[in-house]
């Protein structure tokens, strides 16, 4: 009877913690998401270290070791994924590098425009022609 009562109590705590966590996280503004994610990754790292410590103390029980290995694997995936997402979000807030201005003497104004640089006009027949025909007659 005590076991059923303990199981029910623990299950109720788990459900309530999940509900409260969902409500709290859904109210976090976007600007605070990245710092919150970093904090939870650090906390999950501590949980992962606890799992590694417990697996060393688990003894010879194969079932406990299998469950601990699965938990450690999921914890590791969560930590790595969380840090990758955090890094990607922080990249969005970095300012983009400004293009370097060209030195004043670097421009070639004496060279003729290349065919790809000449402006084009659409002729009445629907074809494209260069806007100016250098040296050609009418």
CSV table of C-alpha atoms in Angstrom, one decimal:
chain,number,residue,atom,x,y,z
A,1,UNK,CA,0.0,0.0,0.0
A,2,UNK,CA,2.8,2.4,0.8
A,3,UNK,CA,4.5,1.7,-2.6
A,4,UNK,CA,1.3,2.7,-4.5
A,5,UNK,CA,0.9,5.8,-2.4
A,6,UNK,CA,4.6,6.8,-3.1
A,7,UNK,CA,4.2,6.1,-6.8
A,8,UNK,CA,1.1,8.1,-7.0
A,9,UNK,CA,2.7,11.0,-5.1
A,10,UNK,CA,5.8,10.9,-7.3
A,11,UNK,CA,3.7,10.7,-10.5
A,12,UNK,CA,1.6,13.7,-9.4
A,13,UNK,CA,4.8,15.7,-8.6
A,14,UNK,CA,6.1,14.8,-12.1
A,15,UNK,CA,2.9,15.9,-13.9
A,16,UNK,CA,2.7,19.2,-11.9
A,17,UNK,CA,6.4,20.0,-12.5
A,18,UNK,CA,5.9,19.4,-16.2
A,19,UNK,CA,2.8,21.7,-16.3
A,20,UNK,CA,4.5,24.4,-14.2
A,21,UNK,CA,7.6,24.2,-16.4
A,22,UNK,CA,5.5,24.5,-19.6
A,23,UNK,CA,3.7,27.6,-18.2
A,24,UNK,CA,6.9,29.3,-17.0
A,25,UNK,CA,8.8,28.7,-20.3
A,26,UNK,CA,5.9,29.8,-22.5
A,27,UNK,CA,5.9,33.2,-20.7
A,28,UNK,CA,9.6,33.8,-21.3
A,29,UNK,CA,10.2,36.6,-23.9
A,30,UNK,CA,12.4,35.9,-26.9
A,31,UNK,CA,15.2,38.1,-25.7
A,32,UNK,CA,15.7,36.0,-22.5
A,33,UNK,CA,15.5,32.7,-24.3
A,34,UNK,CA,19.2,32.4,-25.0
A,35,UNK,CA,20.5,33.2,-21.5
A,36,UNK,CA,17.8,30.8,-20.1
A,37,UNK,CA,19.0,28.1,-22.5
A,38,UNK,CA,22.6,28.5,-21.4
A,39,UNK,CA,21.6,28.2,-17.8
A,40,UNK,CA,19.6,25.1,-18.3
A,41,UNK,CA,22.5,23.6,-20.3
A,42,UNK,CA,24.8,24.2,-17.4
A,43,UNK,CA,22.3,22.6,-15.0
A,44,UNK,CA,21.9,19.6,-17.3
A,45,UNK,CA,25.7,19.2,-17.3
A,46,UNK,CA,25.6,18.8,-13.5
A,47,UNK,CA,22.8,16.2,-13.9
A,48,UNK,CA,25.0,14.4,-16.5
A,49,UNK,CA,27.9,14.3,-14.0
A,50,UNK,CA,25.6,12.9,-11.4
A,51,UNK,CA,24.5,10.2,-13.8
A,52,UNK,CA,28.1,9.3,-14.5
A,53,UNK,CA,28.8,9.1,-10.8
A,54,UNK,CA,25.8,6.9,-10.1
A,55,UNK,CA,26.7,4.5,-13.0
A,56,UNK,CA,30.0,3.9,-11.3
A,57,UNK,CA,28.2,3.1,-8.0
A,58,UNK,CA,25.4,1.0,-9.6
A,59,UNK,CA,27.1,-2.3,-8.8
A,60,UNK,CA,26.4,-5.4,-11.0
A,61,UNK,CA,22.7,-4.8,-11.8
A,62,UNK,CA,22.5,-4.8,-15.6
A,63,UNK,CA,19.0,-3.1,-15.7
A,64,UNK,CA,20.2,-0.1,-13.7
A,65,UNK,CA,23.3,0.3,-15.9
A,66,UNK,CA,21.2,0.1,-19.1
A,67,UNK,CA,18.8,2.8,-17.8
A,68,UNK,CA,21.7,5.0,-16.7
A,69,UNK,CA,23.4,4.7,-20.1
A,70,UNK,CA,20.2,5.6,-21.9
A,71,UNK,CA,19.8,8.6,-19.5
A,72,UNK,CA,23.4,9.7,-20.0
A,73,UNK,CA,23.1,9.4,-23.8
A,74,UNK,CA,19.9,11.5,-23.9
A,75,UNK,CA,21.4,14.0,-21.5
A,76,UNK,CA,24.5,14.4,-23.7
A,77,UNK,CA,22.4,14.9,-26.8
A,78,UNK,CA,20.4,17.5,-24.9
A,79,UNK,CA,23.5,19.4,-23.8
A,80,UNK,CA,25.2,19.4,-27.2
A,81,UNK,CA,22.0,20.3,-29.0
A,82,UNK,CA,21.3,23.1,-26.5
A,83,UNK,CA,24.7,24.6,-26.9
A,84,UNK,CA,24.5,24.4,-30.7
A,85,UNK,CA,21.1,26.2,-30.6
A,86,UNK,CA,22.4,28.8,-28.2
A,87,UNK,CA,25.5,29.4,-30.4
A,88,UNK,CA,23.3,29.8,-33.5
A,89,UNK,CA,21.0,32.2,-31.7
A,90,UNK,CA,24.0,34.3,-30.5
A,91,UNK,CA,25.3,34.5,-34.0
A,92,UNK,CA,22.0,36.3,-35.0
A,93,UNK,CA,22.8,39.2,-32.6
A,94,UNK,CA,26.4,39.8,-33.8
A,95,UNK,CA,26.8,42.8,-36.0
A,96,UNK,CA,27.8,42.0,-39.6
A,97,UNK,CA,31.3,43.2,-40.6
A,98,UNK,CA,31.2,46.5,-42.6
A,99,UNK,CA,32.6,46.2,-46.1
A,100,UNK,CA,36.0,47.8,-46.4
A,101,UNK,CA,35.9,51.1,-48.5
A,102,UNK,CA,38.0,51.0,-51.7
A,103,UNK,CA,41.0,53.2,-51.8
A,104,UNK,CA,40.5,56.3,-54.0
A,105,UNK,CA,43.2,55.4,-56.5
A,106,UNK,CA,42.0,51.8,-56.8
A,107,UNK,CA,39.2,52.5,-59.3
A,108,UNK,CA,39.9,52.1,-63.0
A,109,UNK,CA,38.0,54.9,-64.7
A,110,UNK,CA,40.1,54.8,-67.9
A,111,UNK,CA,39.2,51.3,-69.0
A,112,UNK,CA,36.2,50.7,-71.2
A,113,UNK,CA,33.2,49.0,-69.8
A,114,UNK,CA,33.1,45.3,-70.3
A,115,UNK,CA,30.2,43.8,-72.3
A,116,UNK,CA,28.7,42.4,-69.1
A,117,UNK,CA,28.8,45.9,-67.5
A,118,UNK,CA,27.1,47.7,-70.4
A,119,UNK,CA,23.5,48.7,-69.8
A,120,UNK,CA,21.0,46.9,-72.0
A,121,UNK,CA,17.8,48.0,-73.6
A,122,UNK,CA,14.9,46.0,-74.9
A,123,UNK,CA,14.3,46.6,-78.6
A,124,UNK,CA,10.8,46.7,-80.0
A,125,UNK,CA,11.4,43.2,-81.5
A,126,UNK,CA,11.9,41.8,-78.0
A,127,UNK,CA,15.6,41.2,-78.1
A,128,UNK,CA,18.2,42.8,-75.9
A,129,UNK,CA,20.8,45.2,-77.4
A,130,UNK,CA,23.6,47.2,-75.8
A,131,UNK,CA,22.5,50.7,-74.9
A,132,UNK,CA,25.3,52.3,-76.9
A,133,UNK,CA,27.0,50.9,-79.9
A,134,UNK,CA,30.6,52.0,-79.8
A,135,UNK,CA,31.7,53.0,-83.3
A,136,UNK,CA,28.8,51.4,-85.3
A,137,UNK,CA,26.7,53.4,-87.7
A,138,UNK,CA,22.9,53.8,-87.6
